[in-house]
Amino acid sequence: GLAGVLLVLFHRQQEQRRADGGLPLVDMRLLAQRHFALGALLVLLVYSTSSSFFLCFTLLVQTGLGLDPLTAGSIFAPCSVGFVLASLVAPKLVARWGASAIVVGAMVYAVSIGLLIAQVWMAGAALMPAGLIPVLMVVGAGQGFIMTPLLNLVLGFVDEAQAGMASGVISTVQQVGAALGVGVVGILFNKALVAELNTDKMPNYADVSEIGKDLGGAAIPLTYDTLSLIYNRDAFPNPPTSWEALWDQKQDGKIVLP
């Protein structure tokens, strides 16, 4: 799309400036360095998953489970504790074991996210938010083992003269990854929450206005609920046929709006 065209134009403009002896904002030869390019891609993936995780977890505990922001934040706090502790230990592990320590951290991160998804999936509506705390701590630790040393590792692949430029590129990649993750996962998350409407079980669906149908059926259950009556079947052997029953004093306590 337009973003791709602008990226190509930016690349050409920067290369032309370098060829003319000027100082480009980004030296595109930087991206030709294999290790730096792969590291930047890894940063993009890590930050896209972490940002989308924060979004989905917030929607789960507040919108899904109905928790207030303070309670939701309290449940999520152990994830931050795991991140801080792992961040303090990660540099020492990387200094001793090298990139292998980051690989192990990535595996911990991936497995913990998988366990969290499995726990939420199996618990369903019976999910107890406090039961997520242990795995959330592991998720935070996995992020700490990756994010803290990864940036230093990637920047270590470039020459000292290009360090400032490379740092700017990596910072941009972080922001792009976060936005990309939130956008893509947000769409998938919303799609998973909104189930397809089964109109086969709605004999009066043909009478629904076109506006209601254009909303994807989301307004139909609400409309049905607000335009329906709840009545005592013992008091009404036959269903009420008129809204006037609501204002009939003889029917007080026998029929209500939901």
mmCIF file of C-alpha atoms in Angstrom:
data_model
loop_
_atom_site.group_PDB
_atom_site.id
_atom_site.type_symbol
_atom_site.label_atom_id
_atom_site.label_comp_id
_atom_site.label_asym_id
_atom_site.label_seq_id
_atom_site.Cartn_x
_atom_site.Cartn_y
_atom_site.Cartn_z
ATOM 1 C CA GLY A 1 0.000 0.000 0.000
ATOM 2 C CA LEU A 2 0.957 3.607 0.521
ATOM 3 C CA ALA A 3 3.322 2.731 3.374
ATOM 4 C CA GLY A 4 5.296 0.420 1.091
ATOM 5 C CA VAL A 5 5.577 3.116 -1.582
ATOM 6 C CA LEU A 6 6.786 5.665 0.972
ATOM 7 C CA LEU A 7 9.340 3.170 2.296
ATOM 8 C CA VAL A 8 10.730 2.599 -1.219
ATOM 9 C CA LEU A 9 10.919 6.340 -1.854
ATOM 10 C CA PHE A 10 12.655 6.876 1.471
ATOM 11 C CA HIS A 11 15.209 4.175 0.612
ATOM 12 C CA ARG A 12 15.955 5.749 -2.757
ATOM 13 C CA GLN A 13 16.221 9.241 -1.283
ATOM 14 C CA GLN A 14 18.634 8.115 1.430
ATOM 15 C CA GLU A 15 20.804 6.204 -1.032
ATOM 16 C CA GLN A 16 20.886 9.198 -3.353
ATOM 17 C CA ARG A 17 21.974 11.467 -0.509
ATOM 18 C CA ARG A 18 24.777 9.060 0.417
ATOM 19 C CA ALA A 19 25.882 8.790 -3.211
ATOM 20 C CA ASP A 20 26.049 12.595 -3.415
ATOM 21 C CA GLY A 21 28.395 12.694 -0.448
ATOM 22 C CA GLY A 22 25.778 13.816 2.064
ATOM 23 C CA LEU A 23 24.974 12.344 5.444
ATOM 24 C CA PRO A 24 21.849 10.130 5.233
ATOM 25 C CA LEU A 25 19.437 9.789 8.107
ATOM 26 C CA VAL A 26 19.738 6.013 7.730
ATOM 27 C CA ASP A 27 22.603 4.377 5.894
ATOM 28 C CA MET A 28 20.821 1.571 4.063
ATOM 29 C CA ARG A 29 24.015 -0.461 4.033
ATOM 30 C CA LEU A 30 23.293 -0.956 7.722
ATOM 31 C CA LEU A 31 20.340 -3.180 6.856
ATOM 32 C CA ALA A 32 22.538 -5.186 4.496
ATOM 33 C CA GLN A 33 24.493 -6.479 7.487
ATOM 34 C CA ARG A 34 23.022 -9.934 8.015
ATOM 35 C CA HIS A 35 23.327 -10.158 11.789
ATOM 36 C CA PHE A 36 21.915 -6.682 12.370
ATOM 37 C CA ALA A 37 19.012 -7.288 9.970
ATOM 38 C CA LEU A 38 18.103 -10.581 11.654
ATOM 39 C CA GLY A 39 18.393 -8.939 15.065
ATOM 40 C CA ALA A 40 16.091 -6.114 13.989
ATOM 41 C CA LEU A 41 13.561 -8.670 12.750
ATOM 42 C CA LEU A 42 13.709 -10.465 16.092
ATOM 43 C CA VAL A 43 13.145 -7.161 17.923
ATOM 44 C CA LEU A 44 10.112 -6.553 15.701
ATOM 45 C CA LEU A 45 8.635 -9.956 16.547
ATOM 46 C CA VAL A 46 9.306 -9.738 20.288
ATOM 47 C CA TYR A 47 7.802 -6.291 20.693
ATOM 48 C CA SER A 48 4.788 -7.131 18.532
ATOM 49 C CA THR A 49 3.936 -10.100 20.759
ATOM 50 C CA SER A 50 4.556 -8.297 24.048
ATOM 51 C CA SER A 51 2.413 -5.266 23.168
ATOM 52 C CA SER A 52 -0.440 -7.402 21.850
ATOM 53 C CA PHE A 53 -0.231 -9.524 25.004
ATOM 54 C CA PHE A 54 -0.823 -6.454 27.178
ATOM 55 C CA LEU A 55 -3.865 -5.546 25.056
ATOM 56 C CA CYS A 56 -5.437 -9.014 25.156
ATOM 57 C CA PHE A 57 -4.819 -9.486 28.867
ATOM 58 C CA THR A 58 -6.421 -6.121 29.644
ATOM 59 C CA LEU A 59 -9.491 -7.010 27.592
ATOM 60 C CA LEU A 60 -9.660 -10.418 29.272
ATOM 61 C CA VAL A 61 -9.576 -9.297 32.901
ATOM 62 C CA GLN A 62 -11.524 -6.040 32.578
ATOM 63 C CA THR A 63 -14.008 -6.532 29.757
ATOM 64 C CA GLY A 64 -14.230 -10.322 29.976
ATOM 65 C CA LEU A 65 -14.004 -10.945 33.725
ATOM 66 C CA GLY A 66 -15.408 -7.578 34.794
ATOM 67 C CA LEU A 67 -12.531 -6.581 37.063
ATOM 68 C CA ASP A 68 -11.913 -2.944 37.907
ATOM 69 C CA PRO A 69 -8.609 -1.380 36.727
ATOM 70 C CA LEU A 70 -7.005 -1.512 40.189
ATOM 71 C CA THR A 71 -7.703 -5.214 40.659
ATOM 72 C CA ALA A 72 -6.638 -6.007 37.116
ATOM 73 C CA GLY A 73 -3.385 -4.108 37.636
ATOM 74 C CA SER A 74 -2.750 -5.936 40.899
ATOM 75 C CA ILE A 75 -3.066 -9.289 39.137
ATOM 76 C CA PHE A 76 -0.743 -8.152 36.373
ATOM 77 C CA ALA A 77 1.862 -6.693 38.762
ATOM 78 C CA PRO A 78 3.659 -10.065 39.304
ATOM 79 C CA CYS A 79 4.452 -10.080 35.569
ATOM 80 C CA SER A 80 6.396 -6.859 36.100
ATOM 81 C CA VAL A 81 8.169 -8.377 39.080
ATOM 82 C CA GLY A 82 9.301 -11.311 36.943
ATOM 83 C CA PHE A 83 10.469 -8.898 34.240
ATOM 84 C CA VAL A 84 12.562 -6.801 36.648
ATOM 85 C CA LEU A 85 14.204 -9.815 38.300
ATOM 86 C CA ALA A 86 15.025 -11.440 34.954
ATOM 87 C CA SER A 87 16.375 -8.138 33.612
ATOM 88 C CA LEU A 88 18.844 -7.974 36.481
ATOM 89 C CA VAL A 89 20.068 -11.525 35.924
ATOM 90 C CA ALA A 90 20.038 -11.574 32.100
ATOM 91 C CA PRO A 91 23.235 -9.543 31.470
ATOM 92 C CA LYS A 92 25.256 -11.898 33.661
ATOM 93 C CA LEU A 93 23.874 -14.937 31.876
ATOM 94 C CA VAL A 94 24.564 -13.445 28.458
ATOM 95 C CA ALA A 95 28.118 -12.548 29.503
ATOM 96 C CA ARG A 96 28.674 -16.181 30.473
ATOM 97 C CA TRP A 97 26.695 -18.108 27.894
ATOM 98 C CA GLY A 98 26.419 -15.624 25.028
ATOM 99 C CA ALA A 99 23.452 -15.650 22.647
ATOM 100 C CA SER A 100 22.410 -19.078 23.946
ATOM 101 C CA ALA A 101 21.037 -17.374 27.065
ATOM 102 C CA ILE A 102 18.720 -15.261 24.886
ATOM 103 C CA VAL A 103 17.573 -18.357 23.003
ATOM 104 C CA VAL A 104 16.670 -20.031 26.301
ATOM 105 C CA GLY A 105 14.836 -16.878 27.367
ATOM 106 C CA ALA A 106 12.878 -16.897 24.099
ATOM 107 C CA MET A 107 11.883 -20.515 24.702
ATOM 108 C CA VAL A 108 10.747 -19.681 28.245
ATOM 109 C CA TYR A 109 8.729 -16.763 26.882
ATOM 110 C CA ALA A 110 7.067 -18.852 24.157
ATOM 111 C CA VAL A 111 6.247 -21.775 26.479
ATOM 112 C CA SER A 112 4.836 -19.476 29.175
ATOM 113 C CA ILE A 113 2.572 -17.712 26.675
ATOM 114 C CA GLY A 114 1.384 -21.116 25.482
ATOM 115 C CA LEU A 115 0.670 -22.210 29.057
ATOM 116 C CA LEU A 116 -1.248 -19.012 29.722
ATOM 117 C CA ILE A 117 -3.391 -19.525 26.637
ATOM 118 C CA ALA A 118 -4.031 -23.159 27.597
ATOM 119 C CA GLN A 119 -4.966 -22.210 31.166
ATOM 120 C CA VAL A 120 -7.461 -19.583 30.016
ATOM 121 C CA TRP A 121 -8.870 -21.905 27.343
ATOM 122 C CA MET A 122 -9.397 -24.858 29.678
ATOM 123 C CA ALA A 123 -10.860 -22.801 32.527
ATOM 124 C CA GLY A 124 -13.357 -20.984 30.327
ATOM 125 C CA ALA A 125 -16.006 -19.065 32.245
ATOM 126 C CA ALA A 126 -14.800 -20.630 35.508
ATOM 127 C CA LEU A 127 -11.424 -18.868 35.227
ATOM 128 C CA MET A 128 -10.101 -17.464 38.498
ATOM 129 C CA PRO A 129 -7.878 -14.435 37.725
ATOM 130 C CA ALA A 130 -5.622 -15.028 40.731
ATOM 131 C CA GLY A 131 -4.765 -18.454 39.323
ATOM 132 C CA LEU A 132 -2.961 -16.746 36.439
ATOM 133 C CA ILE A 133 -0.366 -15.095 38.689
ATOM 134 C CA PRO A 134 2.267 -17.897 38.624
ATOM 135 C CA VAL A 135 2.361 -18.178 34.857
ATOM 136 C CA LEU A 136 2.273 -14.382 34.521
ATOM 137 C CA MET A 137 5.475 -14.184 36.541
ATOM 138 C CA VAL A 138 7.098 -16.641 34.123
ATOM 139 C CA VAL A 139 5.830 -14.595 31.147
ATOM 140 C CA GLY A 140 7.415 -11.472 32.626
ATOM 141 C CA ALA A 141 10.650 -13.333 33.294
ATOM 142 C CA GLY A 142 10.743 -14.565 29.710
ATOM 143 C CA GLN A 143 10.314 -11.022 28.426
ATOM 144 C CA GLY A 144 13.066 -9.782 30.752
ATOM 145 C CA PHE A 145 15.484 -12.460 29.574
ATOM 146 C CA ILE A 146 14.913 -11.392 25.953
ATOM 147 C CA MET A 147 14.350 -7.642 25.830
ATOM 148 C CA THR A 148 17.105 -6.434 28.102
ATOM 149 C CA PRO A 149 20.100 -8.184 26.472
ATOM 150 C CA LEU A 150 18.666 -8.403 22.953
ATOM 151 C CA LEU A 151 19.013 -4.699 22.176
ATOM 152 C CA ASN A 152 22.638 -4.627 23.353
ATOM 153 C CA LEU A 153 23.394 -7.759 21.365
ATOM 154 C CA VAL A 154 21.929 -6.371 18.132
ATOM 155 C CA LEU A 155 23.692 -3.021 18.490
ATOM 156 C CA GLY A 156 26.949 -4.875 19.125
ATOM 157 C CA PHE A 157 26.890 -6.143 15.535
ATOM 158 C CA VAL A 158 27.524 -2.676 14.027
ATOM 159 C CA ASP A 159 30.599 -0.492 13.940
ATOM 160 C CA GLU A 160 30.997 2.135 16.626
ATOM 161 C CA ALA A 161 30.575 4.903 14.044
ATOM 162 C CA GLN A 162 27.119 3.542 13.156
ATOM 163 C CA ALA A 163 25.971 2.900 16.722
ATOM 164 C CA GLY A 164 23.816 6.037 16.966
ATOM 165 C CA MET A 165 22.136 5.383 13.639
ATOM 166 C CA ALA A 166 21.576 1.725 14.489
ATOM 167 C CA SER A 167 20.071 2.682 17.841
ATOM 168 C CA GLY A 168 17.565 4.938 16.062
ATOM 169 C CA VAL A 169 16.637 2.141 13.667
ATOM 170 C CA ILE A 170 16.079 -0.323 16.500
ATOM 171 C CA SER A 171 13.967 2.201 18.428
ATOM 172 C CA THR A 172 11.811 2.676 15.327
ATOM 173 C CA VAL A 173 11.504 -1.083 14.891
ATOM 174 C CA GLN A 174 10.312 -1.363 18.499
ATOM 175 C CA GLN A 175 7.524 1.162 17.897
ATOM 176 C CA VAL A 176 6.528 -0.398 14.577
ATOM 177 C CA GLY A 177 6.444 -3.846 16.154
ATOM 178 C CA ALA A 178 4.269 -2.636 19.029
ATOM 179 C CA ALA A 179 1.799 -0.927 16.679
ATOM 180 C CA LEU A 180 1.753 -3.882 14.282
ATOM 181 C CA GLY A 181 1.149 -6.391 17.070
ATOM 182 C CA VAL A 182 -1.680 -4.409 18.634
ATOM 183 C CA GLY A 183 -3.321 -3.869 15.249
ATOM 184 C CA VAL A 184 -3.148 -7.447 13.984
ATOM 185 C CA VAL A 185 -3.880 -9.237 17.251
ATOM 186 C CA GLY A 186 -6.600 -6.721 18.107
ATOM 187 C CA ILE A 187 -8.418 -7.606 14.895
ATOM 188 C CA LEU A 188 -8.044 -11.351 15.518
ATOM 189 C CA PHE A 189 -9.090 -10.998 19.151
ATOM 190 C CA ASN A 190 -12.217 -9.047 18.237
ATOM 191 C CA LYS A 191 -13.037 -11.553 15.490
ATOM 192 C CA ALA A 192 -12.805 -14.422 17.971
ATOM 193 C CA LEU A 193 -15.132 -12.685 20.427
ATOM 194 C CA VAL A 194 -17.872 -11.947 17.908
ATOM 195 C CA ALA A 195 -19.433 -15.251 16.895
ATOM 196 C CA GLU A 196 -21.226 -15.642 13.593
ATOM 197 C CA LEU A 197 -24.970 -15.122 13.977
ATOM 198 C CA ASN A 198 -27.003 -18.270 13.254
ATOM 199 C CA THR A 199 -30.094 -16.883 11.531
ATOM 200 C CA ASP A 200 -31.530 -20.370 10.970
ATOM 201 C CA LYS A 201 -32.897 -20.265 14.512
ATOM 202 C CA MET A 202 -34.428 -16.810 14.074
ATOM 203 C CA PRO A 203 -37.686 -17.189 12.120
ATOM 204 C CA ASN A 204 -38.325 -13.435 12.228
ATOM 205 C CA TYR A 205 -34.867 -12.450 10.993
ATOM 206 C CA ALA A 206 -36.392 -11.358 7.688
ATOM 207 C CA ASP A 207 -38.223 -8.605 9.596
ATOM 208 C CA VAL A 208 -34.999 -7.124 10.987
ATOM 209 C CA SER A 209 -34.135 -3.752 9.478
ATOM 210 C CA GLU A 210 -31.239 -3.512 7.063
ATOM 211 C CA ILE A 211 -29.399 -1.304 9.569
ATOM 212 C CA GLY A 212 -29.539 -4.082 12.151
ATOM 213 C CA LYS A 213 -28.274 -6.598 9.609
ATOM 214 C CA ASP A 214 -25.409 -4.295 8.600
ATOM 215 C CA LEU A 215 -24.219 -4.305 12.205
ATOM 216 C CA GLY A 216 -23.385 -7.975 11.790
ATOM 217 C CA GLY A 217 -26.179 -9.092 14.101
ATOM 218 C CA ALA A 218 -24.572 -7.502 17.156
ATOM 219 C CA ALA A 219 -27.576 -5.245 17.692
ATOM 220 C CA ILE A 220 -30.153 -8.003 17.288
ATOM 221 C CA PRO A 221 -29.748 -9.642 20.734
ATOM 222 C CA LEU A 222 -29.811 -6.201 22.366
ATOM 223 C CA THR A 223 -32.932 -5.196 20.445
ATOM 224 C CA TYR A 224 -34.598 -8.469 21.295
ATOM 225 C CA ASP A 225 -33.750 -8.014 24.961
ATOM 226 C CA THR A 226 -35.022 -4.451 25.232
ATOM 227 C CA LEU A 227 -38.219 -5.206 23.349
ATOM 228 C CA SER A 228 -39.111 -8.396 25.186
ATOM 229 C CA LEU A 229 -41.245 -9.038 28.251
ATOM 230 C CA ILE A 230 -40.663 -11.329 31.194
ATOM 231 C CA TYR A 231 -43.871 -12.693 32.665
ATOM 232 C CA ASN A 232 -45.034 -15.175 35.286
ATOM 233 C CA ARG A 233 -46.364 -18.179 33.419
ATOM 234 C CA ASP A 234 -48.506 -19.167 36.390
ATOM 235 C CA ALA A 235 -50.238 -15.772 36.247
ATOM 236 C CA PHE A 236 -50.310 -15.759 32.436
ATOM 237 C CA PRO A 237 -51.218 -19.164 31.051
ATOM 238 C CA ASN A 238 -51.149 -17.460 27.667
ATOM 239 C CA PRO A 239 -48.375 -14.982 26.745
ATOM 240 C CA PRO A 240 -49.260 -11.272 26.833
ATOM 241 C CA THR A 241 -50.171 -9.963 23.400
ATOM 242 C CA SER A 242 -49.987 -6.246 24.075
ATOM 243 C CA TRP A 243 -47.632 -3.749 25.707
ATOM 244 C CA GLU A 244 -50.672 -2.413 27.576
ATOM 245 C CA ALA A 245 -50.182 -5.279 30.034
ATOM 246 C CA LEU A 246 -47.237 -3.338 31.498
ATOM 247 C CA TRP A 247 -49.523 -0.535 32.685
ATOM 248 C CA ASP A 248 -52.370 -2.745 33.834
ATOM 249 C CA GLN A 249 -52.449 -2.383 37.638
ATOM 250 C CA LYS A 250 -54.041 -5.810 37.936
ATOM 251 C CA GLN A 251 -50.866 -7.314 36.512
ATOM 252 C CA ASP A 252 -48.530 -5.485 38.924
ATOM 253 C CA GLY A 253 -45.602 -7.740 39.874
ATOM 254 C CA LYS A 254 -46.536 -10.306 37.262
ATOM 255 C CA ILE A 255 -44.852 -8.842 34.191
ATOM 256 C CA VAL A 256 -41.698 -6.744 33.775
ATOM 257 C CA LEU A 257 -39.237 -5.499 31.195
ATOM 258 C CA PRO A 258 -35.865 -7.302 31.337
#
